[in-house]
mmCIF file of N, CA and C in Angstrom:
data_model
loop_
_atom_site.group_PDB
_atom_site.id
_atom_site.type_symbol
_atom_site.label_atom_id
_atom_site.label_comp_id
_atom_site.label_asym_id
_atom_site.label_seq_id
_atom_site.Cartn_x
_atom_site.Cartn_y
_atom_site.Cartn_z
ATOM 1 N N MET A 1 48.007 -69.169 175.739
ATOM 2 C CA MET A 1 46.503 -69.036 176.100
ATOM 3 C C MET A 1 46.312 -70.195 177.203
ATOM 4 N N SER A 2 45.754 -69.757 178.302
ATOM 5 C CA SER A 2 45.483 -70.656 179.400
ATOM 6 C C SER A 2 43.976 -70.785 179.610
ATOM 7 N N LYS A 3 43.552 -71.981 180.026
ATOM 8 C CA LYS A 3 42.193 -72.244 180.271
ATOM 9 C C LYS A 3 41.810 -71.700 181.686
ATOM 10 N N LYS A 4 40.648 -71.231 181.712
ATOM 11 C CA LYS A 4 40.053 -70.724 182.972
ATOM 12 C C LYS A 4 39.824 -71.807 183.875
ATOM 13 N N ASN A 5 40.160 -71.906 185.138
ATOM 14 C CA ASN A 5 39.841 -72.953 186.107
ATOM 15 C C ASN A 5 38.462 -72.867 186.668
ATOM 16 N N SER A 6 37.611 -73.671 186.131
ATOM 17 C CA SER A 6 36.251 -73.608 186.583
ATOM 18 C C SER A 6 35.804 -74.948 186.990
ATOM 19 N N LYS A 7 34.770 -74.965 187.873
ATOM 20 C CA LYS A 7 34.275 -76.275 188.364
ATOM 21 C C LYS A 7 33.051 -76.629 187.591
ATOM 22 N N ASN A 8 33.044 -77.967 187.225
ATOM 23 C CA ASN A 8 31.777 -78.532 186.573
ATOM 24 C C ASN A 8 30.969 -79.358 187.615
ATOM 25 N N TYR A 9 30.116 -78.684 188.366
ATOM 26 C CA TYR A 9 29.464 -79.348 189.447
ATOM 27 C C TYR A 9 28.591 -80.542 188.915
ATOM 28 N N LEU A 10 28.206 -80.568 187.708
ATOM 29 C CA LEU A 10 27.433 -81.653 187.195
ATOM 30 C C LEU A 10 28.032 -82.972 187.355
ATOM 31 N N ASP A 11 29.426 -82.981 187.289
ATOM 32 C CA ASP A 11 30.157 -84.236 187.387
ATOM 33 C C ASP A 11 30.481 -84.576 188.831
ATOM 34 N N PHE A 12 30.333 -83.696 189.785
ATOM 35 C CA PHE A 12 30.602 -83.952 191.276
ATOM 36 C C PHE A 12 29.617 -84.965 191.811
ATOM 37 N N ILE A 13 30.199 -85.776 192.604
ATOM 38 C CA ILE A 13 29.278 -86.721 193.468
ATOM 39 C C ILE A 13 29.320 -86.363 194.864
ATOM 40 N N PRO A 14 28.213 -85.923 195.403
ATOM 41 C CA PRO A 14 28.221 -85.589 196.799
ATOM 42 C C PRO A 14 28.091 -86.818 197.760
ATOM 43 N N VAL A 15 28.809 -86.748 198.846
ATOM 44 C CA VAL A 15 28.843 -87.898 199.732
ATOM 45 C C VAL A 15 28.506 -87.273 201.202
ATOM 46 N N LYS A 16 27.599 -87.876 201.909
ATOM 47 C CA LYS A 16 27.275 -87.395 203.252
ATOM 48 C C LYS A 16 28.547 -87.589 204.167
ATOM 49 N N ASN A 17 28.676 -86.651 205.134
ATOM 50 C CA ASN A 17 29.696 -86.881 206.075
ATOM 51 C C ASN A 17 29.224 -87.850 207.045
ATOM 52 N N PRO A 18 29.962 -88.978 207.260
ATOM 53 C CA PRO A 18 29.433 -90.044 208.059
ATOM 54 C C PRO A 18 29.321 -89.684 209.549
ATOM 55 N N GLU A 19 29.881 -88.593 209.932
ATOM 56 C CA GLU A 19 29.812 -88.142 211.381
ATOM 57 C C GLU A 19 28.563 -87.321 211.607
ATOM 58 N N ILE A 20 27.863 -87.051 210.643
ATOM 59 C CA ILE A 20 26.585 -86.275 210.663
ATOM 60 C C ILE A 20 25.326 -87.239 210.846
ATOM 61 N N GLU A 21 24.617 -87.058 211.851
ATOM 62 C CA GLU A 21 23.360 -87.896 211.950
ATOM 63 C C GLU A 21 22.196 -87.053 211.506
ATOM 64 N N SER A 22 21.242 -87.873 211.077
ATOM 65 C CA SER A 22 19.941 -87.220 210.549
ATOM 66 C C SER A 22 18.794 -88.272 210.834
ATOM 67 N N THR A 23 17.643 -87.642 210.913
ATOM 68 C CA THR A 23 16.402 -88.529 211.075
ATOM 69 C C THR A 23 15.346 -88.000 210.052
ATOM 70 N N THR A 24 14.450 -88.810 209.659
ATOM 71 C CA THR A 24 13.415 -88.484 208.710
ATOM 72 C C THR A 24 12.029 -88.703 209.469
ATOM 73 N N ASP A 25 11.171 -87.797 209.291
ATOM 74 C CA ASP A 25 9.855 -87.887 209.977
ATOM 75 C C ASP A 25 8.884 -88.595 209.023
ATOM 76 N N GLU A 26 7.626 -88.734 209.441
ATOM 77 C CA GLU A 26 6.658 -89.498 208.502
ATOM 78 C C GLU A 26 6.318 -88.684 207.260
ATOM 79 N N HIS A 27 6.666 -87.455 207.140
ATOM 80 C CA HIS A 27 6.379 -86.605 205.991
ATOM 81 C C HIS A 27 7.595 -86.537 205.035
ATOM 82 N N ASN A 28 8.701 -87.364 205.393
ATOM 83 C CA ASN A 28 9.924 -87.344 204.629
ATOM 84 C C ASN A 28 10.698 -85.959 204.819
ATOM 85 N N HIS A 29 10.465 -85.238 205.875
ATOM 86 C CA HIS A 29 11.320 -84.054 206.202
ATOM 87 C C HIS A 29 12.454 -84.534 207.129
ATOM 88 N N VAL A 30 13.560 -84.065 206.760
ATOM 89 C CA VAL A 30 14.850 -84.471 207.424
ATOM 90 C C VAL A 30 15.319 -83.464 208.423
ATOM 91 N N THR A 31 15.803 -83.935 209.562
ATOM 92 C CA THR A 31 16.411 -83.105 210.530
ATOM 93 C C THR A 31 17.864 -83.614 210.678
ATOM 94 N N VAL A 32 18.808 -82.711 210.428
ATOM 95 C CA VAL A 32 20.173 -82.960 210.528
ATOM 96 C C VAL A 32 20.732 -82.456 211.841
ATOM 97 N N PHE A 33 21.544 -83.287 212.597
ATOM 98 C CA PHE A 33 22.018 -83.031 213.863
ATOM 99 C C PHE A 33 23.550 -82.710 213.704
ATOM 100 N N ILE A 34 23.996 -81.496 214.280
ATOM 101 C CA ILE A 34 25.404 -81.097 214.222
ATOM 102 C C ILE A 34 25.930 -81.018 215.588
ATOM 103 N N GLU A 35 26.888 -81.859 215.835
ATOM 104 C CA GLU A 35 27.582 -81.686 217.175
ATOM 105 C C GLU A 35 28.645 -80.699 217.171
ATOM 106 N N TRP A 36 28.630 -79.659 218.074
ATOM 107 C CA TRP A 36 29.645 -78.676 218.026
ATOM 108 C C TRP A 36 30.830 -79.232 218.915
ATOM 109 N N LYS A 37 31.948 -79.356 218.277
ATOM 110 C CA LYS A 37 33.150 -79.831 218.998
ATOM 111 C C LYS A 37 34.338 -78.832 218.946
ATOM 112 N N GLY A 38 35.275 -78.966 219.810
ATOM 113 C CA GLY A 38 36.398 -78.101 219.790
ATOM 114 C C GLY A 38 36.399 -77.098 220.927
ATOM 115 N N PHE A 39 37.671 -76.539 221.106
ATOM 116 C CA PHE A 39 37.814 -75.549 222.141
ATOM 117 C C PHE A 39 36.852 -74.315 222.184
ATOM 118 N N TYR A 40 36.792 -73.698 221.053
ATOM 119 C CA TYR A 40 35.812 -72.400 221.039
ATOM 120 C C TYR A 40 34.403 -72.821 221.191
ATOM 121 N N HIS A 41 33.994 -73.950 220.674
ATOM 122 C CA HIS A 41 32.575 -74.342 220.785
ATOM 123 C C HIS A 41 32.302 -74.700 222.285
ATOM 124 N N LYS A 42 33.323 -75.247 222.994
ATOM 125 C CA LYS A 42 33.177 -75.549 224.349
ATOM 126 C C LYS A 42 33.023 -74.321 225.272
ATOM 127 N N ILE A 43 33.742 -73.259 224.936
ATOM 128 C CA ILE A 43 33.652 -72.012 225.587
ATOM 129 C C ILE A 43 32.188 -71.416 225.298
ATOM 130 N N ALA A 44 31.727 -71.457 224.083
ATOM 131 C CA ALA A 44 30.502 -70.925 223.729
ATOM 132 C C ALA A 44 29.368 -71.624 224.401
ATOM 133 N N GLN A 45 29.553 -73.009 224.557
ATOM 134 C CA GLN A 45 28.536 -73.808 225.283
ATOM 135 C C GLN A 45 28.433 -73.395 226.718
ATOM 136 N N LYS A 46 29.562 -73.190 227.374
ATOM 137 C CA LYS A 46 29.746 -72.918 228.740
ATOM 138 C C LYS A 46 29.279 -71.586 229.071
ATOM 139 N N PHE A 47 29.753 -70.489 228.339
ATOM 140 C CA PHE A 47 29.530 -69.183 228.759
ATOM 141 C C PHE A 47 28.295 -68.550 228.031
ATOM 142 N N PHE A 48 28.023 -68.951 226.874
ATOM 143 C CA PHE A 48 26.894 -68.370 226.142
ATOM 144 C C PHE A 48 25.674 -69.331 225.953
ATOM 145 N N ARG A 49 25.838 -70.446 226.634
ATOM 146 C CA ARG A 49 24.786 -71.456 226.676
ATOM 147 C C ARG A 49 24.352 -71.890 225.241
ATOM 148 N N ARG A 50 25.343 -71.940 224.362
ATOM 149 C CA ARG A 50 25.034 -72.470 223.046
ATOM 150 C C ARG A 50 24.874 -74.061 223.226
ATOM 151 N N PRO A 51 23.970 -74.614 222.462
ATOM 152 C CA PRO A 51 23.691 -76.146 222.553
ATOM 153 C C PRO A 51 24.832 -76.821 222.031
ATOM 154 N N ARG A 52 25.087 -78.060 222.702
ATOM 155 C CA ARG A 52 26.197 -78.929 222.201
ATOM 156 C C ARG A 52 25.848 -79.474 220.855
ATOM 157 N N VAL A 53 24.522 -79.788 220.579
ATOM 158 C CA VAL A 53 24.097 -80.301 219.305
ATOM 159 C C VAL A 53 22.981 -79.410 218.753
ATOM 160 N N SER A 54 23.033 -79.044 217.562
ATOM 161 C CA SER A 54 22.055 -78.184 216.851
ATOM 162 C C SER A 54 21.305 -79.173 215.868
ATOM 163 N N ASP A 55 19.950 -78.948 215.913
ATOM 164 C CA ASP A 55 19.109 -79.699 215.030
ATOM 165 C C ASP A 55 18.632 -78.735 213.990
ATOM 166 N N ILE A 56 18.916 -79.158 212.639
ATOM 167 C CA ILE A 56 18.544 -78.274 211.540
ATOM 168 C C ILE A 56 17.477 -78.991 210.804
ATOM 169 N N LYS A 57 16.291 -78.409 210.707
ATOM 170 C CA LYS A 57 15.146 -79.036 210.040
ATOM 171 C C LYS A 57 15.197 -78.558 208.555
ATOM 172 N N LEU A 58 15.208 -79.462 207.661
ATOM 173 C CA LEU A 58 15.248 -79.107 206.233
ATOM 174 C C LEU A 58 13.809 -79.036 205.703
ATOM 175 N N ASP A 59 13.651 -78.048 204.792
ATOM 176 C CA ASP A 59 12.345 -78.081 204.090
ATOM 177 C C ASP A 59 12.180 -79.165 203.105
ATOM 178 N N GLU A 60 11.092 -79.216 202.362
ATOM 179 C CA GLU A 60 10.743 -80.256 201.324
ATOM 180 C C GLU A 60 11.852 -80.407 200.434
ATOM 181 N N LEU A 61 12.285 -79.320 199.837
ATOM 182 C CA LEU A 61 13.318 -79.400 198.764
ATOM 183 C C LEU A 61 14.693 -79.826 199.390
ATOM 184 N N GLY A 62 15.054 -79.305 200.537
ATOM 185 C CA GLY A 62 16.368 -79.733 201.233
ATOM 186 C C GLY A 62 16.294 -81.188 201.605
ATOM 187 N N SER A 63 15.077 -81.558 202.126
ATOM 188 C CA SER A 63 14.957 -82.999 202.496
ATOM 189 C C SER A 63 15.158 -83.976 201.265
ATOM 190 N N PHE A 64 14.435 -83.510 200.208
ATOM 191 C CA PHE A 64 14.585 -84.340 198.937
ATOM 192 C C PHE A 64 16.017 -84.516 198.536
ATOM 193 N N VAL A 65 16.762 -83.356 198.506
ATOM 194 C CA VAL A 65 18.110 -83.378 198.113
ATOM 195 C C VAL A 65 18.843 -84.278 199.000
ATOM 196 N N TRP A 66 18.808 -84.092 200.334
ATOM 197 C CA TRP A 66 19.569 -84.940 201.305
ATOM 198 C C TRP A 66 19.322 -86.384 201.161
ATOM 199 N N LEU A 67 18.036 -86.745 200.963
ATOM 200 C CA LEU A 67 17.769 -88.136 200.814
ATOM 201 C C LEU A 67 18.222 -88.624 199.451
ATOM 202 N N SER A 68 18.447 -87.818 198.471
ATOM 203 C CA SER A 68 18.899 -88.202 197.210
ATOM 204 C C SER A 68 20.437 -88.512 197.198
ATOM 205 N N ILE A 69 21.078 -87.921 198.136
ATOM 206 C CA ILE A 69 22.529 -88.033 198.190
ATOM 207 C C ILE A 69 22.904 -89.482 198.764
ATOM 208 N N ASP A 70 23.459 -90.276 197.883
ATOM 209 C CA ASP A 70 23.732 -91.750 198.227
ATOM 210 C C ASP A 70 25.252 -92.037 198.014
ATOM 211 N N GLY A 71 25.923 -91.109 197.516
ATOM 212 C CA GLY A 71 27.340 -91.442 197.298
ATOM 213 C C GLY A 71 27.758 -92.001 195.950
ATOM 214 N N THR A 72 26.584 -92.232 195.140
ATOM 215 C CA THR A 72 26.845 -92.716 193.750
ATOM 216 C C THR A 72 26.251 -91.764 192.644
ATOM 217 N N LYS A 73 25.283 -90.994 192.977
ATOM 218 C CA LYS A 73 24.658 -90.150 192.057
ATOM 219 C C LYS A 73 25.497 -88.795 191.931
ATOM 220 N N ASP A 74 25.665 -88.346 190.680
ATOM 221 C CA ASP A 74 26.365 -87.122 190.511
ATOM 222 C C ASP A 74 25.233 -85.990 190.561
ATOM 223 N N VAL A 75 25.771 -84.740 190.511
ATOM 224 C CA VAL A 75 24.843 -83.614 190.657
ATOM 225 C C VAL A 75 23.791 -83.616 189.505
ATOM 226 N N HIS A 76 24.283 -84.033 188.342
ATOM 227 C CA HIS A 76 23.460 -84.009 187.167
ATOM 228 C C HIS A 76 22.204 -85.016 187.498
ATOM 229 N N GLN A 77 22.543 -86.154 187.927
ATOM 230 C CA GLN A 77 21.462 -87.167 188.236
ATOM 231 C C GLN A 77 20.398 -86.604 189.248
ATOM 232 N N ILE A 78 21.039 -86.029 190.360
ATOM 233 C CA ILE A 78 20.129 -85.404 191.312
ATOM 234 C C ILE A 78 19.364 -84.247 190.787
ATOM 235 N N SER A 79 19.913 -83.573 189.898
ATOM 236 C CA SER A 79 19.245 -82.459 189.352
ATOM 237 C C SER A 79 17.976 -82.963 188.404
ATOM 238 N N ARG A 80 18.270 -83.994 187.652
ATOM 239 C CA ARG A 80 17.106 -84.565 186.912
ATOM 240 C C ARG A 80 15.988 -85.117 187.797
ATOM 241 N N GLU A 81 16.382 -85.672 188.963
ATOM 242 C CA GLU A 81 15.308 -86.200 189.951
ATOM 243 C C GLU A 81 14.613 -85.028 190.545
ATOM 244 N N LEU A 82 15.299 -83.930 190.792
ATOM 245 C CA LEU A 82 14.660 -82.717 191.349
ATOM 246 C C LEU A 82 13.686 -82.151 190.375
ATOM 247 N N ASP A 83 14.108 -82.060 189.129
ATOM 248 C CA ASP A 83 13.141 -81.449 188.119
ATOM 249 C C ASP A 83 11.983 -82.407 187.900
ATOM 250 N N ALA A 84 12.094 -83.708 188.136
ATOM 251 C CA ALA A 84 10.908 -84.592 187.986
ATOM 252 C C ALA A 84 10.037 -84.406 189.152
ATOM 253 N N ARG A 85 10.557 -84.248 190.315
ATOM 254 C CA ARG A 85 9.809 -84.061 191.569
ATOM 255 C C ARG A 85 9.148 -82.739 191.714
ATOM 256 N N PHE A 86 9.876 -81.686 191.362
ATOM 257 C CA PHE A 86 9.451 -80.260 191.420
ATOM 258 C C PHE A 86 9.469 -79.596 190.063
ATOM 259 N N PRO A 87 8.555 -80.070 189.139
ATOM 260 C CA PRO A 87 8.634 -79.623 187.753
ATOM 261 C C PRO A 87 8.410 -78.106 187.522
ATOM 262 N N LYS A 88 7.871 -77.364 188.382
ATOM 263 C CA LYS A 88 7.579 -75.906 188.235
ATOM 264 C C LYS A 88 8.622 -75.055 188.933
ATOM 265 N N MET A 89 9.636 -75.715 189.465
ATOM 266 C CA MET A 89 10.716 -74.881 190.118
ATOM 267 C C MET A 89 11.540 -74.143 189.179
ATOM 268 N N GLU A 90 11.755 -72.804 189.486
ATOM 269 C CA GLU A 90 12.545 -72.019 188.585
ATOM 270 C C GLU A 90 14.006 -72.108 188.999
ATOM 271 N N LYS A 91 14.891 -72.083 188.090
ATOM 272 C CA LYS A 91 16.373 -72.160 188.303
ATOM 273 C C LYS A 91 16.660 -73.235 189.269
ATOM 274 N N SER A 92 16.149 -74.427 188.918
ATOM 275 C CA SER A 92 16.412 -75.632 189.839
ATOM 276 C C SER A 92 17.884 -76.013 189.991
ATOM 277 N N LEU A 93 18.634 -75.957 188.834
ATOM 278 C CA LEU A 93 19.984 -76.341 188.886
ATOM 279 C C LEU A 93 20.764 -75.395 189.760
ATOM 280 N N SER A 94 20.664 -74.069 189.529
ATOM 281 C CA SER A 94 21.389 -73.095 190.365
ATOM 282 C C SER A 94 21.006 -73.221 191.814
ATOM 283 N N ARG A 95 19.822 -73.490 192.107
ATOM 284 C CA ARG A 95 19.402 -73.705 193.505
ATOM 285 C C ARG A 95 19.996 -74.877 194.084
ATOM 286 N N LEU A 96 20.027 -75.907 193.296
ATOM 287 C CA LEU A 96 20.654 -77.232 193.779
ATOM 288 C C LEU A 96 22.096 -77.030 194.125
ATOM 289 N N ILE A 97 22.816 -76.490 193.196
ATOM 290 C CA ILE A 97 24.237 -76.253 193.288
ATOM 291 C C ILE A 97 24.552 -75.352 194.533
ATOM 292 N N LYS A 98 23.754 -74.301 194.720
ATOM 293 C CA LYS A 98 23.997 -73.455 195.861
ATOM 294 C C LYS A 98 23.721 -74.221 197.154
ATOM 295 N N PHE A 99 22.751 -75.027 197.242
ATOM 296 C CA PHE A 99 22.421 -75.797 198.397
ATOM 297 C C PHE A 99 23.545 -76.810 198.689
ATOM 298 N N LEU A 100 23.991 -77.427 197.611
ATOM 299 C CA LEU A 100 25.077 -78.307 197.910
ATOM 300 C C LEU A 100 26.368 -77.617 198.319
ATOM 301 N N GLU A 101 26.552 -76.381 197.827
ATOM 302 C CA GLU A 101 27.840 -75.633 198.237
ATOM 303 C C GLU A 101 27.612 -75.339 199.811
ATOM 304 N N ILE A 102 26.448 -74.987 200.190
ATOM 305 C CA ILE A 102 26.230 -74.718 201.544
ATOM 306 C C ILE A 102 26.378 -75.913 202.413
ATOM 307 N N LEU A 103 25.928 -77.077 202.069
ATOM 308 C CA LEU A 103 26.191 -78.358 202.806
ATOM 309 C C LEU A 103 27.682 -78.582 202.762
ATOM 310 N N HIS A 104 28.386 -78.365 201.656
ATOM 311 C CA HIS A 104 29.789 -78.628 201.612
ATOM 312 C C HIS A 104 30.587 -77.663 202.503
ATOM 313 N N ASP A 105 30.280 -76.397 202.470
ATOM 314 C CA ASP A 105 30.944 -75.326 203.287
ATOM 315 C C ASP A 105 30.719 -75.578 204.838
ATOM 316 N N ASN A 106 29.679 -76.218 205.158
ATOM 317 C CA ASN A 106 29.354 -76.580 206.570
ATOM 318 C C ASN A 106 29.670 -78.011 206.919
ATOM 319 N N HIS A 107 30.477 -78.631 206.093
ATOM 320 C CA HIS A 107 31.025 -80.041 206.262
ATOM 321 C C HIS A 107 29.961 -81.082 206.456
ATOM 322 N N LEU A 108 28.811 -80.899 205.963
ATOM 323 C CA LEU A 108 27.778 -81.897 205.960
ATOM 324 C C LEU A 108 27.963 -82.888 204.949
ATOM 325 N N ILE A 109 28.539 -82.476 203.771
ATOM 326 C CA ILE A 109 28.947 -83.351 202.727
ATOM 327 C C ILE A 109 30.395 -83.068 202.227
ATOM 328 N N HIS A 110 30.861 -83.982 201.427
ATOM 329 C CA HIS A 110 32.162 -83.740 200.697
ATOM 330 C C HIS A 110 31.970 -84.294 199.330
ATOM 331 N N TRP A 111 32.770 -84.001 198.424
ATOM 332 C CA TRP A 111 32.684 -84.522 197.129
ATOM 333 C C TRP A 111 33.593 -85.735 196.961
ATOM 334 N N LYS A 112 33.073 -86.730 196.270
ATOM 335 C CA LYS A 112 33.733 -87.998 196.170
ATOM 336 C C LYS A 112 35.088 -87.785 195.749
ATOM 337 N N GLY A 113 36.098 -88.407 196.316
ATOM 338 C CA GLY A 113 37.494 -88.175 195.982
ATOM 339 C C GLY A 113 38.127 -87.170 196.879
ATOM 340 N N GLU A 114 37.348 -86.478 197.693
ATOM 341 C CA GLU A 114 37.907 -85.426 198.543
ATOM 342 C C GLU A 114 37.788 -85.910 200.006
ATOM 343 N N LYS A 115 38.707 -85.667 200.830
ATOM 344 C CA LYS A 115 38.642 -86.059 202.224
ATOM 345 C C LYS A 115 37.525 -85.377 202.852
ATOM 346 N N SER A 116 36.744 -86.057 203.708
ATOM 347 C CA SER A 116 35.735 -85.401 204.530
ATOM 348 C C SER A 116 36.308 -84.630 205.691
ATOM 349 N N LYS A 117 35.646 -83.620 206.045
ATOM 350 C CA LYS A 117 36.098 -82.791 207.298
ATOM 351 C C LYS A 117 35.001 -82.868 208.240
ATOM 352 N N SER A 118 35.385 -82.954 209.559
ATOM 353 C CA SER A 118 34.400 -82.971 210.581
ATOM 354 C C SER A 118 34.123 -81.491 211.075
ATOM 355 N N CYS A 119 32.979 -81.380 211.717
ATOM 356 C CA CYS A 119 32.566 -79.978 212.136
ATOM 357 C C CYS A 119 33.475 -79.387 213.104
#
């Protein structure tokens, strides 16, 4: 009998990629700046006029989560803070995990103990 290999995201600790810059405005909305590096990105910048740096403006929920990521809180702690801040949000844990997966897949965060990857 073998155990199914599953991830327990509640124990994961998200850590921001130190290469990613961000700013916060007066309303606590975060803008994340992604610099596009590498051969294919340079071609896209030259021929397709793609910007060298993209700015991604996070909504209130995304900004709250981004500002909550400090490299010490696990997903469960961030989830509790999210529920306290947005008490009427439905499926808050699944939304939080999905958002963190998107951040992870785009190399904006990594999980503590995992090597960070640049864009």
